[in-house]
PDB file of C-alpha atoms in Angstrom:
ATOM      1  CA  UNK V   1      37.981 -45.206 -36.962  1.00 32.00           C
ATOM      2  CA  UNK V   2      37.019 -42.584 -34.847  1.00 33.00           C
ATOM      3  CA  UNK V   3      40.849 -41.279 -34.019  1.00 38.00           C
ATOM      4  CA  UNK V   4      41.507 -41.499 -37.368  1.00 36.00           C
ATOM      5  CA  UNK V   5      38.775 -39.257 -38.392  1.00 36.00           C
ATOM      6  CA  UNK V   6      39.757 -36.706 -35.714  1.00 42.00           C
ATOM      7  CA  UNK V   7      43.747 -36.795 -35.929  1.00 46.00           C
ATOM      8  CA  UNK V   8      44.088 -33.338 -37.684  1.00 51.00           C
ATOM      9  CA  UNK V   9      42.673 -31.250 -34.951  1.00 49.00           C
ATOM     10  CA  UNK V  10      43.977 -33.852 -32.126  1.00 51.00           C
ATOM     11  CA  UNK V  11      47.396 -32.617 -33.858  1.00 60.00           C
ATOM     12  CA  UNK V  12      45.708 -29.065 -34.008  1.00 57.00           C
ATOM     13  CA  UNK V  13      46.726 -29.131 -37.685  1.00 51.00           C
ATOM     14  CA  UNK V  14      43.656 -27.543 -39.461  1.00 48.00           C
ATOM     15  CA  UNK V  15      42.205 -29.491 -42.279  1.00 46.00           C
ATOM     16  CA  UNK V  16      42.012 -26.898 -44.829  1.00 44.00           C
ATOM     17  CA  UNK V  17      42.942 -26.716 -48.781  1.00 48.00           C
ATOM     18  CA  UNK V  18      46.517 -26.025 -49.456  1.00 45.00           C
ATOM     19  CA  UNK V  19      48.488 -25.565 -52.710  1.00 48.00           C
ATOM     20  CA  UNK V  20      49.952 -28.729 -54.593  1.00 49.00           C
ATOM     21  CA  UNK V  21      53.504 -29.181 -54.093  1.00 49.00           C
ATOM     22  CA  UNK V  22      55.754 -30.546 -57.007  1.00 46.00           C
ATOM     23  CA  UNK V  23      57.930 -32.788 -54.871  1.00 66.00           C
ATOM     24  CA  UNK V  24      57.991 -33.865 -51.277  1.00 80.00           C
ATOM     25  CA  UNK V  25      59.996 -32.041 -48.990  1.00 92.00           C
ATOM     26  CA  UNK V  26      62.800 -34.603 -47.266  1.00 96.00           C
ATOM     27  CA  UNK V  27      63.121 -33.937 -43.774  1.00 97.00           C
ATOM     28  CA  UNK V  28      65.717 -36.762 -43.464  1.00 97.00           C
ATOM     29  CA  UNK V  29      68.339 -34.534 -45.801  1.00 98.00           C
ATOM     30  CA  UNK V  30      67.594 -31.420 -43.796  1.00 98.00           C
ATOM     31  CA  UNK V  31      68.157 -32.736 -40.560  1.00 98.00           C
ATOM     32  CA  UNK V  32      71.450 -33.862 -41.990  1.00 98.00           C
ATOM     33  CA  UNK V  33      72.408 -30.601 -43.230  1.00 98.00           C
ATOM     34  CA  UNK V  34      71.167 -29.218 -40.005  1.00 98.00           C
ATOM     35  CA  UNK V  35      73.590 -31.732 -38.003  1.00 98.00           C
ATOM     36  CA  UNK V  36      76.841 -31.460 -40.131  1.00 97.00           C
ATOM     37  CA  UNK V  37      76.509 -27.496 -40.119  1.00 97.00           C
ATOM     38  CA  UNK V  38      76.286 -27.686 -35.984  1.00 96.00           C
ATOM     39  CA  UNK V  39      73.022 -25.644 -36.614  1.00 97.00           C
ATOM     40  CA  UNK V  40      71.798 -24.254 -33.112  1.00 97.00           C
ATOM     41  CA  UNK V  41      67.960 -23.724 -32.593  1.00 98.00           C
ATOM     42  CA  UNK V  42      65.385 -22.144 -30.003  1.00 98.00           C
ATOM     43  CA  UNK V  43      62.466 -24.021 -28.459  1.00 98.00           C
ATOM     44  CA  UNK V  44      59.634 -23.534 -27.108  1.00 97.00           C
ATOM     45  CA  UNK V  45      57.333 -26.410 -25.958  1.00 96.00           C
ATOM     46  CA  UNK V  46      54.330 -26.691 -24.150  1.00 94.00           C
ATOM     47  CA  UNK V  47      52.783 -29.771 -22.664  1.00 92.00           C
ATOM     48  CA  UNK V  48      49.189 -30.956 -21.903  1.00 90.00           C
ATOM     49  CA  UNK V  49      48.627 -33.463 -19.104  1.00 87.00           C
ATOM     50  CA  UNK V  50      45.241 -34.663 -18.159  1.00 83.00           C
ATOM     51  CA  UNK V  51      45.561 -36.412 -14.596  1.00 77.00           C
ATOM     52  CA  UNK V  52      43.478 -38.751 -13.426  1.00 75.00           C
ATOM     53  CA  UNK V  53      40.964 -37.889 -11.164  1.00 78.00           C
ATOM     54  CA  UNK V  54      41.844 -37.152  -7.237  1.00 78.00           C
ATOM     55  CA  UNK V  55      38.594 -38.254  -4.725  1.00 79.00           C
ATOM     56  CA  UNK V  56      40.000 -36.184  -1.897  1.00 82.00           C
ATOM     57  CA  UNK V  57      38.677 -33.012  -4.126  1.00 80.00           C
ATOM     58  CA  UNK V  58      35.189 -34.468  -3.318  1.00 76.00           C
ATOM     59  CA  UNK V  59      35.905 -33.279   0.075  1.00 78.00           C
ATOM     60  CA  UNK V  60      36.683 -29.440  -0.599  1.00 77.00           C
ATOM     61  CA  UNK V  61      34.749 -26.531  -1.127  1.00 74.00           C
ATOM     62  CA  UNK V  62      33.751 -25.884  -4.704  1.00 73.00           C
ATOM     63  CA  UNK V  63      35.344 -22.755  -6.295  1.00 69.00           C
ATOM     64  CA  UNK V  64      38.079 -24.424  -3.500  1.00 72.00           C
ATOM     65  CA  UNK V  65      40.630 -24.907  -6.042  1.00 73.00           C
ATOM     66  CA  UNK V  66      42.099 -22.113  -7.877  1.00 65.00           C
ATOM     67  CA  UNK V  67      45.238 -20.907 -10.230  1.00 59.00           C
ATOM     68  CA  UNK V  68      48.227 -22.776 -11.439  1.00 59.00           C
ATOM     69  CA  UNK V  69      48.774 -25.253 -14.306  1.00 62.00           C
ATOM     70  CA  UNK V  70      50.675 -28.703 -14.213  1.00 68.00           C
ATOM     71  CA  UNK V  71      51.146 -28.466 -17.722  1.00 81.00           C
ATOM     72  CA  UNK V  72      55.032 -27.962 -18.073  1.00 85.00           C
ATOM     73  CA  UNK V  73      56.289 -25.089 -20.391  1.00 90.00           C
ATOM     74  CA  UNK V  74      59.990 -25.350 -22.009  1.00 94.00           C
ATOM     75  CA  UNK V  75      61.896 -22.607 -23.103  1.00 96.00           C
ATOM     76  CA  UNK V  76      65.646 -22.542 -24.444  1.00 97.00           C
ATOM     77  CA  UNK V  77      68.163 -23.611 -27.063  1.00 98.00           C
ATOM     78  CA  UNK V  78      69.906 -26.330 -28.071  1.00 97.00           C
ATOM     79  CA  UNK V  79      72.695 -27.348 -31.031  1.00 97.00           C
ATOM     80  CA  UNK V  80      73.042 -29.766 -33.406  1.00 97.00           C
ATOM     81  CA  UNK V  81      75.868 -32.236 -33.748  1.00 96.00           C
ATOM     82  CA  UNK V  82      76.689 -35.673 -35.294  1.00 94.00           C
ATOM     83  CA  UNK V  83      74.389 -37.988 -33.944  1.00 93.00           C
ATOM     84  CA  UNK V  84      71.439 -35.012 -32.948  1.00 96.00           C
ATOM     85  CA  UNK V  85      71.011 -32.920 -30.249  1.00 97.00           C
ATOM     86  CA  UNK V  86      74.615 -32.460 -28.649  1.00 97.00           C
ATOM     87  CA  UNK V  87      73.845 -29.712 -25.811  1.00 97.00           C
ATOM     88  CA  UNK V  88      70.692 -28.094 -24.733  1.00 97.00           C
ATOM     89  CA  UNK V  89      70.204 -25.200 -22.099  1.00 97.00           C
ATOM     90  CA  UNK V  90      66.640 -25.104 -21.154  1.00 97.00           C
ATOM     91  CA  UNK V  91      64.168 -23.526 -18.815  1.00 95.00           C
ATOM     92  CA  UNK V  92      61.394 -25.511 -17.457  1.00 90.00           C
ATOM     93  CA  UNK V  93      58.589 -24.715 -14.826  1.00 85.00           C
ATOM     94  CA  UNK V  94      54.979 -25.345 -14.041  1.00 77.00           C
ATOM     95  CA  UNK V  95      52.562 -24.302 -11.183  1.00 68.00           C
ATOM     96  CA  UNK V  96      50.745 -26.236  -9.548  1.00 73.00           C
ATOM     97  CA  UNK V  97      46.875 -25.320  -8.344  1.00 72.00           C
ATOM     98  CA  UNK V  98      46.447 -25.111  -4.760  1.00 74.00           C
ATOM     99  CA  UNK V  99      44.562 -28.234  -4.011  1.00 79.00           C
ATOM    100  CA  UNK V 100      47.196 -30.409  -6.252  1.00 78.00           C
ATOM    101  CA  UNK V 101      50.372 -28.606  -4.634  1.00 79.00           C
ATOM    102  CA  UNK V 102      48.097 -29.819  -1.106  1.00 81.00           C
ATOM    103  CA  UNK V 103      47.676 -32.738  -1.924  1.00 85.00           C
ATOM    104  CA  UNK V 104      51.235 -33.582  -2.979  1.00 83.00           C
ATOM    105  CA  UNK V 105      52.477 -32.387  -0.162  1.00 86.00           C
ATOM    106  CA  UNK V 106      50.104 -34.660   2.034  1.00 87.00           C
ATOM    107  CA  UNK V 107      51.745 -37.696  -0.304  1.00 88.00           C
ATOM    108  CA  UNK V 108      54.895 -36.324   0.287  1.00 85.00           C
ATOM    109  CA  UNK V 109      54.479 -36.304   4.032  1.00 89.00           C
ATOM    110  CA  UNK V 110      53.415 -40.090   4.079  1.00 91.00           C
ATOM    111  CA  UNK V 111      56.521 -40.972   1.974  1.00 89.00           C
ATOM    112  CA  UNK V 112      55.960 -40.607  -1.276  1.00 87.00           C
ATOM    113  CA  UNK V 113      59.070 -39.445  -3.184  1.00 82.00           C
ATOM    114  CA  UNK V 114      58.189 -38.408  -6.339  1.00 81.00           C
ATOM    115  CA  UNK V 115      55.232 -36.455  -4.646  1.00 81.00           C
ATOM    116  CA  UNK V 116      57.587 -34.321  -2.436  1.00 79.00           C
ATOM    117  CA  UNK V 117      59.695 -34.213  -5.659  1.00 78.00           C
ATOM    118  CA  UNK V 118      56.774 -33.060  -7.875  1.00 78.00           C
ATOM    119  CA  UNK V 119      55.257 -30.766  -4.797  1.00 76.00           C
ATOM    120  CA  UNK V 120      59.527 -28.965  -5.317  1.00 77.00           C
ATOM    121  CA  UNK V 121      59.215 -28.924  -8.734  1.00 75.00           C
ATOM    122  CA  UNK V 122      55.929 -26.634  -8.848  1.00 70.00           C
ATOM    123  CA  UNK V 123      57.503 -23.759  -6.847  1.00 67.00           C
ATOM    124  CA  UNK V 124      59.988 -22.613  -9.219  1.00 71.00           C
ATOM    125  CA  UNK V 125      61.349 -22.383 -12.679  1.00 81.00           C
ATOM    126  CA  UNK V 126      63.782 -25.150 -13.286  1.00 89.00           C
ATOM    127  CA  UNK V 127      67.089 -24.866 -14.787  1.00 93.00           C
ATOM    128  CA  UNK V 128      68.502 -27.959 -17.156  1.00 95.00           C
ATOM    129  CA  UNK V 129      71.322 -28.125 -19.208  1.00 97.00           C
ATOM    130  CA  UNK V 130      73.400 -31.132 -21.099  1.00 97.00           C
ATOM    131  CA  UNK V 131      76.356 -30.633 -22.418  1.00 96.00           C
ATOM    132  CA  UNK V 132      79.676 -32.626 -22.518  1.00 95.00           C
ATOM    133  CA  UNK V 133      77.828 -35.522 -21.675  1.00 95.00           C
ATOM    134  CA  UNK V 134      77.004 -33.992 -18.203  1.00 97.00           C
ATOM    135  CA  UNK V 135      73.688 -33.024 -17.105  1.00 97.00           C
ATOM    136  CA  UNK V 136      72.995 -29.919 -14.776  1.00 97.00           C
ATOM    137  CA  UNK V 137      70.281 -28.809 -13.092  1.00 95.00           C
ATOM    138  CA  UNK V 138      69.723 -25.401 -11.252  1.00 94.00           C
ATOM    139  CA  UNK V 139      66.377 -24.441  -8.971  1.00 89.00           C
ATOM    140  CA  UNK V 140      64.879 -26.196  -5.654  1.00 85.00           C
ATOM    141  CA  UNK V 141      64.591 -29.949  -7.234  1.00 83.00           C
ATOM    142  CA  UNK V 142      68.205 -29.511  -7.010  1.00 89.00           C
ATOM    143  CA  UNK V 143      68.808 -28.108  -4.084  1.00 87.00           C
ATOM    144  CA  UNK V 144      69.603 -24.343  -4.818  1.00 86.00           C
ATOM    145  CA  UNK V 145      69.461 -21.869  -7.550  1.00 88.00           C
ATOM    146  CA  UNK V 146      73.287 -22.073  -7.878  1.00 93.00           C
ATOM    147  CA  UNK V 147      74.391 -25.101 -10.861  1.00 96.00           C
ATOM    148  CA  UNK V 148      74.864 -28.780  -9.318  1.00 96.00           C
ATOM    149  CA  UNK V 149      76.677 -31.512 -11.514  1.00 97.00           C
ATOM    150  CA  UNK V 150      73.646 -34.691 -12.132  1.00 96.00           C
ATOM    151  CA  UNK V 151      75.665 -36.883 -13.685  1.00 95.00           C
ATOM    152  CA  UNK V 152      76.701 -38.325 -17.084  1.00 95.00           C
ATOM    153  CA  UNK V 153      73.885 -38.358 -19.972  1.00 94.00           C
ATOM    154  CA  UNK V 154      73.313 -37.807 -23.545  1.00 94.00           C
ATOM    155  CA  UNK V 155      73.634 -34.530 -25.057  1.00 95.00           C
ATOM    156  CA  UNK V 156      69.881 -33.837 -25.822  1.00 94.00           C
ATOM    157  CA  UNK V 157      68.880 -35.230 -22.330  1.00 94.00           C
ATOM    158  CA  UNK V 158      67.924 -31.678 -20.963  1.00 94.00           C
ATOM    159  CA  UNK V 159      65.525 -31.303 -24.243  1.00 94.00           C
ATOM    160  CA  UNK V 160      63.173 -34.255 -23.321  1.00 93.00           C
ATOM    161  CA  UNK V 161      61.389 -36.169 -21.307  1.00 91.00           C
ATOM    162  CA  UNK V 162      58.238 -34.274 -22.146  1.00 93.00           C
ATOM    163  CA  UNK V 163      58.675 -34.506 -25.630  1.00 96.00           C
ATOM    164  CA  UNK V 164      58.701 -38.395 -27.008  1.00 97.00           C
ATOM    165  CA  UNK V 165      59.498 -37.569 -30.274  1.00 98.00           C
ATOM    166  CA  UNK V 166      63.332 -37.260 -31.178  1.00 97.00           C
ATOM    167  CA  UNK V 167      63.194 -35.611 -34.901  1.00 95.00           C
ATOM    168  CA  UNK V 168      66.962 -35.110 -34.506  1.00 97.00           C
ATOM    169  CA  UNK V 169      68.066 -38.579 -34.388  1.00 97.00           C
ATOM    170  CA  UNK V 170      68.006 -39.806 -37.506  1.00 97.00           C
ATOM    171  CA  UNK V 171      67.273 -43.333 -37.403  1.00 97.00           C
ATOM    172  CA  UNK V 172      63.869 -42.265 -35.276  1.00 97.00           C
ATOM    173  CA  UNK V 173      63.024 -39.822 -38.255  1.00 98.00           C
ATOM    174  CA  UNK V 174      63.613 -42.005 -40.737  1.00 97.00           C
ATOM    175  CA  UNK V 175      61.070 -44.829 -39.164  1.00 97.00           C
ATOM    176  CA  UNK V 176      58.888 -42.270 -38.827  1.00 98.00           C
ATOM    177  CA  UNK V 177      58.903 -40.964 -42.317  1.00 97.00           C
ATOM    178  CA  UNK V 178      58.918 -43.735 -43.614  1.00 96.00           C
ATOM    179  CA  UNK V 179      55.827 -45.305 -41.557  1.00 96.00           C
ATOM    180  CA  UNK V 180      53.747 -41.621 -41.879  1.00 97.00           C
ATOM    181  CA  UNK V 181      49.816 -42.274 -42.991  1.00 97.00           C
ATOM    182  CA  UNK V 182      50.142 -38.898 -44.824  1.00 96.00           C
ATOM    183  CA  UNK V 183      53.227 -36.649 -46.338  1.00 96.00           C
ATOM    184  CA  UNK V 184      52.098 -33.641 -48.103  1.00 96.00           C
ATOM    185  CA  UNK V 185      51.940 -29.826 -47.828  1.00 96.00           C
ATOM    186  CA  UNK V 186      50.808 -28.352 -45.090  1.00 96.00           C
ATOM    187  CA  UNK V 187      48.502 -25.041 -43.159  1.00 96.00           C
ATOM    188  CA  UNK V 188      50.785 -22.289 -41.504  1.00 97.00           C
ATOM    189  CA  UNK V 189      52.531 -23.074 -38.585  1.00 98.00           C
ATOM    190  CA  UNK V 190      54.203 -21.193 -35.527  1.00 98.00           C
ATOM    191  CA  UNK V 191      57.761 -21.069 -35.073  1.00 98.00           C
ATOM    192  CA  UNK V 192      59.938 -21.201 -31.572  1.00 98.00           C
ATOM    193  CA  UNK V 193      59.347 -16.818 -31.781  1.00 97.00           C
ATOM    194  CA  UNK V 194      55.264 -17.092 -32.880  1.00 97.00           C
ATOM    195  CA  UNK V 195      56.459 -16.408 -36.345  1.00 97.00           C
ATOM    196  CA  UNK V 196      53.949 -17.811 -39.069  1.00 98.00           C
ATOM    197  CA  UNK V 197      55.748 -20.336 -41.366  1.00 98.00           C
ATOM    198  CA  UNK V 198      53.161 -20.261 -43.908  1.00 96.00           C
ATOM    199  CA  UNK V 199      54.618 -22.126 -46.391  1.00 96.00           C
ATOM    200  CA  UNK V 200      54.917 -25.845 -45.086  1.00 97.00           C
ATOM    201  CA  UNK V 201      55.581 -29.578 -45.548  1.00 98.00           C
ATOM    202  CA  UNK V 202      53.583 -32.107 -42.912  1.00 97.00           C
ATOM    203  CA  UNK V 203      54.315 -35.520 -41.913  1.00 98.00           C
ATOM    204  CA  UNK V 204      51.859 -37.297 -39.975  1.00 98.00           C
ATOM    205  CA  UNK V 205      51.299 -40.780 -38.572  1.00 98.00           C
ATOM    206  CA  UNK V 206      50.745 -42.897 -35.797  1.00 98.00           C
ATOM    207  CA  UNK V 207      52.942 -45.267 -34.029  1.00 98.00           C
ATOM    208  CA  UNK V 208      52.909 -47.402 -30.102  1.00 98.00           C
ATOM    209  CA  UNK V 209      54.646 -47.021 -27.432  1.00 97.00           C
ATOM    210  CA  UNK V 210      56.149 -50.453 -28.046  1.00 98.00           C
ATOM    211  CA  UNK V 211      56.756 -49.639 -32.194  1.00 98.00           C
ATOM    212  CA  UNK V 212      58.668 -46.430 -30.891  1.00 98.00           C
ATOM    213  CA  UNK V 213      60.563 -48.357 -28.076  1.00 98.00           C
ATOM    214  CA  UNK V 214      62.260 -50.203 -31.155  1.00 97.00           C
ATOM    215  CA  UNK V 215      63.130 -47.715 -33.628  1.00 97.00           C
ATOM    216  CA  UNK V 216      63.767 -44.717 -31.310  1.00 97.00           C
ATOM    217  CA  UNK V 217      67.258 -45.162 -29.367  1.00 96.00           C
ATOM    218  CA  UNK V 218      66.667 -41.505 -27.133  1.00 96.00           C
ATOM    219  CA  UNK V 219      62.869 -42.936 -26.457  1.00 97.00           C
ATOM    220  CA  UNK V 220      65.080 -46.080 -24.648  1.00 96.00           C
ATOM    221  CA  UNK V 221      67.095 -43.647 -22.926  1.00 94.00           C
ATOM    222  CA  UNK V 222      63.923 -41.380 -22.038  1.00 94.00           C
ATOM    223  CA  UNK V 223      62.510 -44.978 -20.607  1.00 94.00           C
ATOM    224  CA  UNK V 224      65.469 -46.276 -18.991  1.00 92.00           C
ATOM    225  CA  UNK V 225      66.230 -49.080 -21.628  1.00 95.00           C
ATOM    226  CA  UNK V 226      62.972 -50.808 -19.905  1.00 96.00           C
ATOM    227  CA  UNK V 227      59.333 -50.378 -21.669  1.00 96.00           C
ATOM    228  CA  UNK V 228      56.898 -51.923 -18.969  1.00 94.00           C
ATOM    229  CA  UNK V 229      54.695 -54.388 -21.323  1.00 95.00           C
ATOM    230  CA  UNK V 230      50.934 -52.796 -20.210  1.00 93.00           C
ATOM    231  CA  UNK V 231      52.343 -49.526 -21.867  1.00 96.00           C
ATOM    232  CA  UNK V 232      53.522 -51.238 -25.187  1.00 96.00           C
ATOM    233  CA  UNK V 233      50.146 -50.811 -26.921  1.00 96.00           C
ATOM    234  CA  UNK V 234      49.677 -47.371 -25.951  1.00 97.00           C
ATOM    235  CA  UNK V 235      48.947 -45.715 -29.705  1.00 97.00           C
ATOM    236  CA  UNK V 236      50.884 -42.392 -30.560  1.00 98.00           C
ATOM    237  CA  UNK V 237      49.809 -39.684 -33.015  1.00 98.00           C
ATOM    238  CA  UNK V 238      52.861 -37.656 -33.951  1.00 98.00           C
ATOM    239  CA  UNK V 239      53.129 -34.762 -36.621  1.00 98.00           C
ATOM    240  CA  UNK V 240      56.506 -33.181 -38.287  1.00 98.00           C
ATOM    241  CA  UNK V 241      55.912 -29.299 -39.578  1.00 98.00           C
ATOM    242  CA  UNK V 242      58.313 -28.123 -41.630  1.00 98.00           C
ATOM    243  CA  UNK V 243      59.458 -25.312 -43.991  1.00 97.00           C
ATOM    244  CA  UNK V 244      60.259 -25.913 -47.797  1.00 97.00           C
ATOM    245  CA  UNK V 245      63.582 -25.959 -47.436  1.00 97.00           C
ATOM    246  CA  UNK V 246      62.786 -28.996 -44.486  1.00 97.00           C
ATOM    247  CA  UNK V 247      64.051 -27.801 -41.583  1.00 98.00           C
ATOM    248  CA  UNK V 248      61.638 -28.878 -38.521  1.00 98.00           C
ATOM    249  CA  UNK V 249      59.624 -26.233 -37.218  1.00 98.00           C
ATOM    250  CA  UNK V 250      56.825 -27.940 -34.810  1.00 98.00           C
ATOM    251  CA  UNK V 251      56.804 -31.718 -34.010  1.00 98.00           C
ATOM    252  CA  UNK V 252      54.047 -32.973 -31.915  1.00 98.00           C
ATOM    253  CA  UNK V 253      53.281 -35.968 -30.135  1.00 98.00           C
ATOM    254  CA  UNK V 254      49.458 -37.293 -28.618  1.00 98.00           C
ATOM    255  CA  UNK V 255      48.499 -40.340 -26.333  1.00 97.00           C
ATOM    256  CA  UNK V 256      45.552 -40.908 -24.794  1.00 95.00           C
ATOM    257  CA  UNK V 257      45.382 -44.129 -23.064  1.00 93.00           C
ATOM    258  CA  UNK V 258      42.713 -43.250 -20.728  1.00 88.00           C
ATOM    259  CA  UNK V 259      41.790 -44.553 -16.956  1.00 88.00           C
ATOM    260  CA  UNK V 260      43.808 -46.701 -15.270  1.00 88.00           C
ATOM    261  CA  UNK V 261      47.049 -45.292 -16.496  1.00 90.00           C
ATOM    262  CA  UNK V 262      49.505 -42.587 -14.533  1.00 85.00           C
ATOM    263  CA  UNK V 263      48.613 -40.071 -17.259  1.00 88.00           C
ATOM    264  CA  UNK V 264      44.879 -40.242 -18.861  1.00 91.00           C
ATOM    265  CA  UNK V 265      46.405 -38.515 -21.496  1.00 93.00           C
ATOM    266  CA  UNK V 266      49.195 -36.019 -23.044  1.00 94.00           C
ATOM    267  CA  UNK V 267      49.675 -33.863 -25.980  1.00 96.00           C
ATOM    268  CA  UNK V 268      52.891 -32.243 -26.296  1.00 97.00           C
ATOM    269  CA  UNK V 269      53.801 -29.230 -28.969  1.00 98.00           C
ATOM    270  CA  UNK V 270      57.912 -28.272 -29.756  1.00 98.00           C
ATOM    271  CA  UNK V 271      57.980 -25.568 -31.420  1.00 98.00           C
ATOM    272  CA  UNK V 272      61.717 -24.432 -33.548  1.00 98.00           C
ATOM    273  CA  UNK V 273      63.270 -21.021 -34.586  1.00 98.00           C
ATOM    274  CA  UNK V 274      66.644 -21.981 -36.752  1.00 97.00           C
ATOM    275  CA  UNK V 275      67.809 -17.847 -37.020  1.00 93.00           C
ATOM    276  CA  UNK V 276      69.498 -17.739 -33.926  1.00 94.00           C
ATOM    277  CA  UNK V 277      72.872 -18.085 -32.473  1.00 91.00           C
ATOM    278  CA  UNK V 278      73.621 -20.247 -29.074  1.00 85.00           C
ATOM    279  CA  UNK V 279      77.073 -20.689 -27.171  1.00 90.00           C
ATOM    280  CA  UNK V 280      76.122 -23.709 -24.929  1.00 95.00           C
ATOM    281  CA  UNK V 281      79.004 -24.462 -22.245  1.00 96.00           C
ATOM    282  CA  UNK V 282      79.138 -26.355 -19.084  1.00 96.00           C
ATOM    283  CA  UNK V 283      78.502 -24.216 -16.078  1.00 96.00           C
ATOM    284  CA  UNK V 284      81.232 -23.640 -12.776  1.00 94.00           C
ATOM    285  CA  UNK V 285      79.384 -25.670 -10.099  1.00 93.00           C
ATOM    286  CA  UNK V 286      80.748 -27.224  -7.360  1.00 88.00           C
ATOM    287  CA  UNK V 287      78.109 -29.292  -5.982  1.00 95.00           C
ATOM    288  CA  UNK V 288      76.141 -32.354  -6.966  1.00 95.00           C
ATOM    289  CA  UNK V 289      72.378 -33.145  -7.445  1.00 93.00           C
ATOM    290  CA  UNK V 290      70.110 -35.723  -8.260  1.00 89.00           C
ATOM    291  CA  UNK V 291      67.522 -35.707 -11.075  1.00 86.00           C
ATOM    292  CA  UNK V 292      63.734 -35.463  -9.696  1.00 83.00           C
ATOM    293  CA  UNK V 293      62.020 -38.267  -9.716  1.00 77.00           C
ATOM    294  CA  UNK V 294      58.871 -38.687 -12.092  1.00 74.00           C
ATOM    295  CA  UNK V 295      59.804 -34.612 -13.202  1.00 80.00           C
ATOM    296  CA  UNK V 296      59.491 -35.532 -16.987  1.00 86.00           C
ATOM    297  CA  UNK V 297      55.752 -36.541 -18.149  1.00 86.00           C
ATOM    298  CA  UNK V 298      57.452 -39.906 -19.619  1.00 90.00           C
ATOM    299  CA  UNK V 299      59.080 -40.669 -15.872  1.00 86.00           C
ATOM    300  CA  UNK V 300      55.283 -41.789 -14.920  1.00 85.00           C
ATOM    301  CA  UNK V 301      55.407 -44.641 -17.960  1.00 90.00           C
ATOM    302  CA  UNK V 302      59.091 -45.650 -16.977  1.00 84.00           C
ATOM    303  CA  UNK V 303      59.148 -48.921 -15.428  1.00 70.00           C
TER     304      UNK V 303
END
């Protein structure tokens, strides 16, 4: 009882009066709309991880570790097509602290992959785009600031990986809807640009890891068509924001599964501006790259 009691402000969705609303806004419809007119749309999205515990800061100084942030911060665009997201172009970076870039690099030095791959990922802004069902990636995870080819993927796989919550595939939003504890109006909001949106419809609900596994084809893809079974129970508060007319304009996504898990827990906040116009194309490159491993906050739940 005690999440449910405190899943407004976990969703940072303030619990305050708002006006009745004739008739429920559909989200479903909108997306639709937004799909069939090729709608691009800005994002910005910030992520919260909490990371468990590291003993070898017992050993430091206090006041030892200073600066930096592993939350990751996304910036970009991305347009709509049949089926969703068809391209994205987005900028994503995150600095590490001193004593975590340290101690990565000490994991990286015994072998660890993802560590050295983590320790490259925290030095530099990232550049990711999909489009064409090719992914690119620009910055020192890939080897050099110039474009390298990835390989073939979906066209919304630059947009997440961060974000669990696809509310641009349709059969994913319609579970969702469908399953949500609450649908009514909703507080202001903050578009893509920090525009208030004050005027709003909100969805909210809780799922599982397991629940969205089935209904959620992109959360497969995020996942690598595997969902290790200790993560299936691994509960989910999600919230849809939208204007009146439905359009999405935050979607959020909490877990909190606590110790003994790669991530004690994460909170992630997209945030959409719809005014805007976006020509995404595949870049010249003529060199290839791999993706980093365990870059995206769902990487560490992949099997």
């Amino acid at each position: 009882m005690r999440w449910r009691v405190t899943m407004a402000a976990v969703l940072g969705i303030a619990a305050l009066p708002v006006p009745a609303q004739a008739a429920a806004v559909d989200v479903v419809a909108a997306v639709r709309r937004l799909e069939a007119q090729g709608s691009p749309v800005k994002i910005f999205q910030h992520a919260s991880v909490a990371w468990p515990r590291d003993s070898r800061l017992d050993e430091l100084p206090r006041g030892y570790c200073k600066g930096g942030s592993s939350d990751p911060n996304l910036t970009g665009m991305a347009r709509l097509g049949p089926g969703g997201v068809v391209a994205a172009d987005v900028k994503r970076s995150m600095l590490w602290d001193n004593c975590s870039l340290q101690f990565l690099r000490e994991d990286a030095a015994g072998g660890d992959r993802r560590a050295g791959d983590l320790a490259r990922v925290g030095l530099a802004a990232l550049r990711v785009r999909s489009v064409g069902g090719v992914l690119y990636g620009a910055g020192p995870a890939y080897g050099g600031t110039s474009w390298a080819k990835i390989g073939k993927a979906p066209g919304g796989a630059a947009l997440y990986g961060d974000q669990i919550i696809d509310a641009f595939d349709l059969g994913t939003l319609r579970a969702l809807v469908a399953s949500a504890s609450s649908s009514r109006p909703g507080s202001a909001v903050h578009d893509a640009d920090d525009r208030a949106v004050k005027k709003t419809w909100s969805y909210r609900g809780t799922t599982t890891f397991g629940k969205l596994f089935a209904m959620s084809k992109p959360f497969r893809t995020m996942l690598g068509g595997r969902l290790d079974p200790r993560y299936r129970a691994i509960t989910v508060f999600w919230g849809i924001a939208t204007d009146l007319t439905g359009k999405p304009i935050v979607v959020q996504a909490v877990w909190r599964p606590g110790t003994g898990y790669p991530a004690e827990s994460v909170a992630v906040s997209t945030r959409f501006s719809w005014d805007v116009k976006a020509s995404i194309t595949a870049p010249r490159t003529g060199r290839t790259a791999r993706d980093p491993y365990g870059d995206d906050v769902v990487d560490l739940f992949r099997s």
